[in-house]
Amino acid sequence: MLISLDLQADIPIYVQLRAQIIEGIATGQLKPGDALPSVRQLAEDIGINMHTVNKTYNILKQDGFLLVHRQKGVVVNPDMLPRVTKEYVQQIHNDLRPMIVEAYCRGMTKKEFTQMCKDIFEDLKKGEAKS
Amino acid sequence: MLISLDLQADIPIYVQLRAQIIEGIATGQLKPGDALPSVRQLAEDIGINMHTVNKTYNILKQDGFLLVHRQKGVVVNPDMLPRVTKEYVQQIHNDLRPMIVEAYCRGMTKKEFTQMCKDIFEDLKKGEAKS
Amino acid sequence: MLISLDLQADIPIYVQLRAQIIEGIATGQLKPGDALPSVRQLAEDIGINMHTVNKTYNILKQDGFLLVHRQKGVVVNPDMLPRVTKEYVQQIHNDLRPMIVEAYCRGMTKKEFTQMCKDIFEDLKKGEAKS
Amino acid sequence: MLISLDLQADIPIYVQLRAQIIEGIATGQLKPGDALPSVRQLAEDIGINMHTVNKTYNILKQDGFLLVHRQKGVVVNPDMLPRVTKEYVQQIHNDLRPMIVEAYCRGMTKKEFTQMCKDIFEDLKKGEAKS
DNA sequence: GTGGTCTAGACCACG
DNA sequence: GTGGTCTAGACCACC
């Protein structure tokens, strides 16, 4: 699986890495039960510090995407991946609102915005089909 | 205009304040040419540091939402509010993508997501109508 | 508030520190809304590394005991302290069971065990009364 | 006797295995003098590393639950199972205290907590009766 | 000043 | 070998 980070961006590395791993799961490149690289291995591969990878893994563990198997190391949760909970909807709504407010203020129409969302969804599904 | 900040959220105050002012513009509570409170005044009113208000105003000036009027002080740009630029589309796309990836991974459908967006748009328009 | 850690024990420092802070909240030495020392300050006071304190604070944040107020720093959650959730009951049950199994196996009676628990409860309430 | 381990839990395997064997003794599935499977055999049966089983047996030997019989191999101590020593009381108290402190802090009453303990005791006795 | 992030290097428990 | 923990020291964003 390919990881692409922008170490110069103002988004923390661990947040970018988290997003990349979730994308891997979303597109089926990482399937439930699959083992991930060790923290040290992945850190070396992408040229960042071990602790940064560790932080990402820990957050994803807490989210329920990953868990530590005592024999296989870190694996994608084989039993139940996180679903859309009430809290998650609340959170995503809170994140979405200011974005939409500004888009609206700049004159973007509802249609344009939702089309953008749909395009991203379609892009994802294409990635999934390929994998 | 009512400003509501959450000092316990993990979103910087200046970002929240920026969003609130943009929302004021979006809903018509702040119209082009309207004057905003002075930095000191607003800081005192909402109980935050003067520098934070200043930072917000500066960013909004740079964005093109606000500008300095010789007599009235800081006002909502009376000539032309910011529109949907290419850079803006790029930025919003970059922000939107990881959100959608996670939503998709959690099993949220394209329809559910776009409906959520539409609801927020509608909510905004209602606010606009009332004001 | 007095913090007492055993740096030689095989219990991680951050776990001990977490327990001590919860004890502070339980006994009323730390009340909702109270500010805690900064990570650097507390680390220096008790002679451990900043990151260890930070880890403790982060876990307690996640648990809902603490939160970061952008003006006051880290504070005891002023709104709602964590309660007994279903998951918490499950977890405490899982922790308790092997302890009781061994106690039972060693011939400790139900009465002796519960008396021990009661003693600890009483001890806590005394501490609370004093504070 | 059934051994159930959770390789994804954050409790070391050898600790879980130790608890399971003690539970076997507590419920009478393993009686004083009974032989346990060989290290290799048990490791293979439950799919874990031989060293892990070995470690568990060694700890249980040191605790006094098991000992090595010349002919039968590792057996449940036929003479005297470990009792409630002063050190054991001290240790269990130290383990129990932080659990009770947090439970108390979350609003669990003394009665609720002790009832939980009693339930576990009763559950154990039921298991013992059946065996 | 605060917390947040990242790096570097070390030791240990576990399997 | 793995992850978990702790230390040390640094830079940055925020207020």
XYZ file of C-alpha atoms (C1' of nucleotides) in Angstrom:
554
model
C 0.000 0.000 0.000
C 1.254 3.429 -0.954
C 1.470 6.133 1.667
C 1.876 9.723 0.528
C 2.493 12.390 3.121
C 3.207 16.073 2.822
C 5.697 16.756 5.575
C 5.521 20.486 4.826
C 1.750 20.793 5.096
C 0.279 22.314 8.217
C -1.719 19.158 8.823
C -0.007 17.017 11.459
C 1.721 13.984 10.012
C -0.200 11.604 12.232
C -3.498 13.010 10.952
C -2.423 12.555 7.339
C -1.223 9.053 8.061
C -4.488 8.206 9.794
C -6.404 9.383 6.732
C -4.208 7.310 4.434
C -4.747 4.147 6.437
C -8.492 4.708 6.561
C -8.401 5.216 2.815
C -6.590 1.897 2.523
C -9.367 0.234 4.488
C -12.085 2.047 2.557
C -10.693 0.939 -0.799
C -10.114 -2.637 0.318
C -6.336 -2.491 0.066
C -6.413 -3.290 3.764
C -8.938 -5.936 4.687
C -10.186 -6.941 8.150
C -7.574 -9.163 9.748
C -4.717 -7.870 7.595
C -1.528 -7.060 9.454
C 0.008 -3.621 9.182
C 3.734 -2.936 9.107
C 5.386 -2.606 12.497
C 5.692 0.926 13.810
C 9.427 0.860 13.237
C 9.143 -0.579 9.766
C 6.526 1.880 8.595
C 8.359 4.768 10.198
C 11.497 3.860 8.334
C 9.663 3.290 5.062
C 8.032 6.702 5.013
C 10.901 8.483 6.699
C 9.271 9.659 9.892
C 9.729 8.917 13.537
C 8.495 5.739 15.141
C 6.490 7.640 17.729
C 4.515 9.447 15.080
C 3.453 6.149 13.538
C 2.720 4.840 17.003
C 0.461 7.797 17.726
C -1.471 7.167 14.532
C -1.878 3.471 15.328
C -3.046 4.327 18.828
C -5.698 6.717 17.583
C -6.934 4.187 15.038
C -6.982 1.569 17.777
C -9.091 3.844 19.912
C -11.359 4.531 16.936
C -11.817 0.798 16.499
C -10.188 0.532 13.075
C -7.111 -1.322 14.320
C -6.213 -3.555 17.208
C -3.090 -5.191 18.511
C -2.957 -8.920 18.102
C -0.354 -10.395 20.424
C 0.956 -12.705 17.740
C 0.301 -10.872 14.491
C 1.102 -7.355 15.675
C -1.153 -4.504 14.589
C -4.049 -5.677 12.416
C -7.189 -4.222 10.871
C -10.063 -5.009 13.212
C -11.293 -8.385 11.959
C -14.564 -8.372 13.880
C -16.266 -5.067 13.402
C -15.083 -1.926 11.738
C -16.424 1.352 13.145
C -19.820 2.352 11.844
C -21.776 5.599 11.681
C -22.569 6.329 15.306
C -24.588 9.203 16.646
C -21.450 10.888 17.927
C -19.775 10.474 14.577
C -22.683 12.108 12.768
C -22.565 14.949 15.251
C -18.854 15.398 14.748
C -18.946 15.282 10.971
C -21.826 17.718 11.002
C -19.829 20.128 13.123
C -16.909 19.865 10.737
C -19.058 20.223 7.668
C -21.102 23.205 8.720
C -18.438 25.946 8.671
C -17.180 24.625 5.340
C -20.626 24.862 3.826
C -21.264 28.251 5.355
C -18.200 29.675 3.683
C -18.915 27.927 0.396
C -22.456 29.330 0.467
C -21.155 32.767 1.327
C -18.836 32.622 -1.667
C -21.765 31.820 -3.897
C -21.284 28.108 -4.354
C -24.642 26.446 -4.916
C -25.983 23.464 -3.085
C -25.804 21.553 -6.336
C -22.174 22.397 -6.950
C -21.225 21.381 -3.452
C -23.036 18.081 -3.442
C -21.635 17.327 -6.890
C -18.170 17.749 -5.450
C -19.023 15.261 -2.713
C -20.438 12.814 -5.216
C -17.307 13.053 -7.329
C -15.177 12.112 -4.336
C -17.469 9.188 -3.558
C -17.223 7.979 -7.139
C -13.469 8.369 -7.091
C -13.348 6.163 -4.016
C -15.498 3.472 -5.525
C -13.285 3.384 -8.580
C -10.263 2.853 -6.342
C -12.131 0.059 -4.610
C -13.023 -1.642 -7.882
C -9.406 -1.638 -8.991
C -8.000 -3.131 -5.828
C -25.076 39.608 16.148
C -24.543 36.709 18.477
C -21.114 35.140 18.702
C -20.896 31.710 20.287
C -17.477 30.263 20.957
C -16.537 26.977 22.551
C -13.371 27.582 24.528
C -13.116 23.872 25.220
C -13.242 22.731 21.630
C -10.033 21.810 19.893
C -10.677 24.414 17.229
C -8.640 27.600 17.715
C -10.724 30.540 18.846
C -9.704 32.657 15.891
C -10.942 29.962 13.512
C -14.263 29.749 15.309
C -14.609 33.513 15.323
C -13.801 33.692 11.605
C -16.497 31.098 10.927
C -19.034 33.038 12.982
C -18.368 36.269 11.140
C -18.627 34.519 7.785
C -21.877 32.991 8.949
C -23.076 36.499 9.828
C -22.286 37.595 6.292
C -23.809 34.470 4.762
C -27.096 34.959 6.592
C -27.257 38.667 5.923
C -26.861 39.751 9.522
C -23.763 41.509 8.312
C -24.265 43.312 5.020
C -21.626 44.753 2.685
C -20.518 48.074 4.120
C -21.603 47.260 7.676
C -19.096 48.182 10.333
C -17.786 45.596 12.784
C -17.024 46.314 16.423
C -13.529 47.515 17.186
C -10.968 44.897 18.086
C -10.978 45.990 21.714
C -14.738 46.150 21.900
C -15.353 42.733 20.442
C -12.596 41.159 22.523
C -14.142 42.545 25.668
C -17.685 41.580 24.674
C -16.909 37.955 24.085
C -14.217 37.677 26.728
C -11.211 36.765 24.654
C -7.800 38.206 24.015
C -7.519 41.288 21.819
C -4.797 39.637 19.761
C -7.164 36.824 18.873
C -9.771 39.197 17.471
C -7.063 41.056 15.646
C -5.791 37.858 14.079
C -9.283 36.956 12.923
C -9.878 40.380 11.369
C -6.544 40.215 9.591
C -7.271 36.826 8.082
C -10.708 37.958 6.948
C -9.146 41.060 5.438
C -6.700 38.921 3.565
C -9.543 36.650 2.442
C -11.362 39.709 1.108
C -14.350 39.487 3.434
C -13.394 42.588 5.391
C -11.496 45.786 4.725
C -10.569 48.908 6.628
C -12.710 51.974 6.011
C -11.152 55.337 6.920
C -14.115 56.512 8.960
C -16.051 53.405 9.901
C -13.110 51.202 10.847
C -13.373 47.569 9.849
C -16.313 46.939 7.533
C -17.694 44.112 5.471
C -16.272 44.493 1.972
C -18.858 46.750 0.260
C -17.653 46.117 -3.282
C -17.099 42.455 -3.859
C -17.208 39.553 -1.460
C -14.833 36.643 -2.138
C -16.075 34.171 -4.709
C -15.288 30.565 -5.538
C -11.737 30.691 -6.830
C -9.778 27.806 -8.200
C -7.588 27.760 -5.111
C -10.643 27.747 -2.902
C -12.096 24.765 -4.720
C -8.799 22.964 -4.366
C -8.656 23.690 -0.664
C -12.211 22.672 0.086
C -11.692 19.510 -1.919
C -8.638 18.661 0.148
C -10.577 19.216 3.347
C -13.584 17.283 2.155
C -11.822 14.196 0.872
C -10.591 12.669 4.136
C -13.966 13.330 5.708
C -15.738 11.500 2.929
C -13.228 8.678 2.935
C -13.901 8.007 6.594
C -17.640 8.373 6.190
C -17.556 5.910 3.294
C -15.394 3.523 5.317
C -17.949 3.618 8.120
C -20.672 2.688 5.686
C -22.304 6.052 5.139
C -23.836 6.188 1.681
C -23.337 8.916 -0.870
C -26.997 9.750 -0.510
C -26.824 10.069 3.275
C -23.791 12.298 3.038
C -25.159 14.627 0.386
C -28.457 14.790 2.263
C -26.537 15.998 5.280
C -24.945 18.713 3.162
C -28.301 19.714 1.724
C -29.797 19.941 5.190
C -27.080 22.359 6.220
C -27.660 24.448 3.098
C -31.372 24.569 3.831
C -30.736 25.479 7.435
C -28.598 28.365 6.239
C -31.221 29.670 3.874
C -33.794 29.592 6.628
C -31.503 31.687 8.796
C -31.096 34.098 5.916
C -34.822 34.434 5.375
C -35.449 35.256 9.018
C -32.763 37.882 9.359
C -2.767 18.142 45.968
C -0.225 15.534 46.861
C 0.952 13.105 44.222
C 2.781 9.979 45.323
C 4.313 7.757 42.674
C 6.441 4.668 42.919
C 8.903 5.010 40.066
C 10.241 1.521 40.780
C 6.897 -0.273 40.660
C 6.015 -2.281 37.597
C 2.901 -0.183 37.111
C 3.547 2.447 34.422
C 3.963 5.933 35.811
C 1.179 7.334 33.676
C -1.235 4.740 35.077
C -0.300 5.612 38.632
C -0.613 9.307 37.900
C -4.015 8.770 36.300
C -5.184 6.948 39.426
C -3.912 9.735 41.650
C -5.735 12.422 39.700
C -8.949 10.411 39.717
C -8.524 10.014 43.451
C -8.164 13.781 43.691
C -11.451 14.195 41.866
C -13.137 11.453 43.884
C -12.188 13.056 47.185
C -13.120 16.543 46.088
C -9.592 17.937 46.184
C -10.124 18.603 42.497
C -13.529 20.016 41.695
C -15.223 20.404 38.294
C -13.773 23.464 36.608
C -10.558 23.436 38.642
C -7.396 23.960 36.652
C -4.592 21.418 36.845
C -0.899 22.273 36.766
C 0.596 22.607 33.310
C 2.229 19.470 31.961
C 5.658 21.008 32.372
C 4.971 22.263 35.863
C 3.597 18.976 37.133
C 6.367 17.033 35.428
C 8.957 19.151 37.168
C 7.184 18.967 40.520
C 7.057 15.195 40.607
C 10.328 14.680 38.782
C 9.156 12.929 35.657
C 9.149 13.751 31.992
C 6.689 16.176 30.461
C 5.496 13.595 27.953
C 4.510 11.172 30.663
C 2.286 13.786 32.260
C 0.960 14.667 28.831
C 0.040 11.058 28.178
C -1.859 10.893 31.460
C -3.726 14.105 30.715
C -4.605 12.827 27.254
C -6.033 9.586 28.584
C -8.063 11.433 31.192
C -9.256 13.789 28.474
C -10.386 10.845 26.415
C -12.066 9.336 29.476
C -13.949 12.587 29.955
C -12.426 13.521 33.307
C -10.394 16.415 31.961
C -10.582 18.814 29.066
C -8.432 21.545 27.654
C -9.793 25.011 28.098
C -8.108 27.388 25.711
C -7.734 30.061 28.344
C -7.463 28.139 31.607
C -5.362 25.233 30.339
C -6.230 21.725 31.488
C -9.256 21.658 33.788
C -11.486 19.094 35.437
C -14.533 18.640 33.209
C -16.945 21.273 34.545
C -20.004 19.924 32.745
C -20.271 16.226 33.271
C -17.851 13.817 34.862
C -17.824 10.284 33.466
C -20.481 8.004 34.883
C -20.963 4.272 35.114
C -21.548 3.238 31.522
C -22.329 -0.216 30.246
C -18.819 -0.524 28.823
C -17.311 0.562 32.099
C -19.270 -2.079 34.006
C -18.107 -4.676 31.499
C -14.509 -3.596 31.871
C -14.492 -3.487 35.647
C -16.181 -6.873 35.711
C -13.467 -8.310 33.505
C -10.796 -6.869 35.770
C -12.506 -8.009 38.928
C -13.224 -11.591 37.944
C -9.696 -13.026 37.893
C -8.930 -11.272 41.168
C -11.952 -12.852 42.819
C -11.237 -16.233 41.289
C -7.796 -16.291 42.826
C -9.025 -14.943 46.144
C -11.702 -17.640 46.219
C -9.183 -20.288 45.297
C -7.006 -19.192 48.204
C -9.933 -19.595 50.532
C -10.933 -15.989 50.982
C -14.663 -15.814 51.712
C -17.150 -13.629 49.957
C -17.630 -11.762 53.180
C -13.933 -11.099 53.668
C -13.586 -9.831 50.120
C -16.574 -7.515 50.200
C -15.476 -6.241 53.603
C -12.178 -5.271 52.027
C -14.043 -3.357 49.337
C -16.227 -1.656 51.907
C -13.182 -0.603 53.896
C -11.725 1.069 50.840
C -15.011 2.839 50.159
C -15.139 4.076 53.739
C -11.553 5.215 53.554
C -12.427 7.254 50.494
C -15.415 8.885 52.099
C -13.301 9.878 55.066
C -10.836 11.535 52.719
C -13.702 13.343 51.089
C -15.080 14.585 54.385
C -11.717 16.009 55.383
C -11.104 17.911 52.196
C -10.621 -28.275 30.614
C -11.376 -25.404 28.302
C -8.859 -22.619 27.930
C -10.095 -19.404 26.363
C -7.571 -16.720 25.541
C -8.094 -13.355 23.925
C -5.032 -12.667 21.808
C -6.302 -9.179 21.121
C -6.737 -8.153 24.716
C -4.110 -5.990 26.327
C -3.524 -8.612 29.011
C -0.415 -10.730 28.435
C -1.180 -14.271 27.371
C 0.708 -15.789 30.273
C -1.399 -13.775 32.714
C -4.609 -14.918 31.053
C -3.417 -18.507 31.052
C -2.469 -18.293 34.712
C -5.955 -16.996 35.523
C -7.567 -19.800 33.559
C -5.611 -22.485 35.370
C -6.418 -20.943 38.731
C -10.056 -20.866 37.709
C -9.772 -24.562 36.881
C -8.482 -25.210 40.370
C -11.068 -22.958 41.980
C -13.960 -24.710 40.275
C -12.613 -28.181 40.929
C -11.945 -29.036 37.288
C -8.344 -29.418 38.392
C -7.979 -31.193 41.702
C -4.895 -31.459 43.920
C -2.608 -34.087 42.427
C -4.065 -33.800 38.917
C -1.480 -33.683 36.160
C -1.390 -30.803 33.678
C -0.565 -31.210 29.998
C 3.095 -30.923 29.095
C 4.362 -27.514 28.095
C 4.638 -28.557 24.458
C 1.243 -30.223 24.419
C -0.628 -27.287 25.930
C 1.187 -24.784 23.753
C 0.178 -26.712 20.659
C -3.396 -27.225 21.810
C -4.104 -23.565 22.400
C -1.869 -22.298 19.649
C 0.625 -20.216 21.588
C 4.358 -20.176 22.087
C 5.912 -22.866 24.253
C 7.850 -20.248 26.207
C 4.597 -18.606 27.190
C 3.201 -21.806 28.697
C 6.496 -22.408 30.401
C 6.441 -18.947 31.923
C 2.928 -19.503 33.230
C 3.811 -22.846 34.802
C 6.866 -21.353 36.446
C 4.910 -18.528 37.986
C 2.252 -20.907 39.251
C 4.976 -23.125 40.707
C 6.457 -20.149 42.485
C 2.983 -19.194 43.723
C 2.578 -22.712 45.110
C -0.355 -23.721 42.912
C 1.692 -26.214 40.900
C 4.742 -28.365 41.484
C 6.776 -30.880 39.513
C 6.051 -34.537 40.203
C 8.798 -36.982 39.187
C 6.484 -39.298 37.303
C 3.435 -37.246 36.452
C 5.197 -34.072 35.386
C 3.537 -30.801 36.406
C 0.678 -31.384 38.854
C -1.646 -29.311 40.988
C -0.064 -29.070 44.414
C -1.465 -32.120 46.223
C -0.489 -31.043 49.728
C -1.423 -27.452 50.291
C -2.747 -24.886 47.910
C -1.707 -21.282 48.512
C -3.738 -19.467 51.118
C -4.425 -15.835 51.936
C -1.091 -14.541 53.111
C -0.387 -11.091 54.421
C 1.485 -10.217 51.249
C -1.387 -11.439 49.145
C -3.841 -9.260 51.027
C -1.543 -6.315 50.566
C -1.263 -6.962 46.850
C -4.956 -7.448 46.235
C -5.676 -4.322 48.217
C -3.282 -2.361 46.058
C -4.958 -3.664 42.921
C -8.440 -3.086 44.242
C -8.010 0.447 45.466
C -7.601 2.308 42.159
C -10.505 0.337 40.725
C -12.758 1.332 43.603
C -11.580 4.926 43.510
C -12.587 5.246 39.870
C -15.867 3.408 40.422
C -16.652 5.738 43.313
C -15.693 8.755 41.236
C -18.102 7.636 38.541
C -20.888 7.437 41.069
C -21.014 3.706 41.670
C -22.234 3.019 45.195
C -20.587 0.716 47.710
C -23.630 -1.500 47.474
C -23.484 -1.762 43.681
C -19.813 -2.595 43.783
C -20.030 -5.246 46.461
C -23.063 -6.725 44.733
C -20.938 -7.116 41.632
C -18.317 -8.944 43.666
C -20.948 -11.171 45.230
C -22.346 -12.017 41.812
C -18.935 -13.154 40.666
C -18.522 -15.278 43.803
C -21.907 -16.877 43.213
C -21.091 -17.478 39.589
C -17.934 -19.272 40.680
C -19.752 -21.480 43.158
C -22.243 -22.444 40.494
C -19.374 -23.502 38.232
C -17.919 -25.500 41.093
C -21.194 -27.306 41.774
C -21.566 -28.330 38.150
C -18.049 -29.675 37.729
C 2.984 31.245 29.130
C 0.197 27.074 27.407
C -0.532 22.553 24.905
C 0.590 20.079 20.405
C 3.811 17.898 17.547
C 7.990 15.719 16.118
C 12.479 13.785 16.667
C 16.072 10.676 18.713
C 17.502 7.164 21.445
C 16.925 4.017 25.177
C 15.089 0.020 28.039
C 11.739 -3.487 28.957
C 7.954 -6.998 28.618
C 6.124 -10.152 25.634
C 6.049 -14.116 22.514
C 11.271 -9.540 16.540
C 7.100 -6.839 18.371
C 4.726 -2.990 20.928
C 4.940 -0.214 25.383
C 7.166 3.082 28.118
C 10.174 6.781 29.423
C 13.490 10.339 28.672
C 15.449 14.585 26.447
C 15.222 18.322 23.734
C 13.274 20.951 20.065
C 9.891 23.896 17.312
C 5.386 25.720 16.602
C 0.528 27.481 17.161
C -2.287 29.676 20.197
C -3.645 33.094 23.633
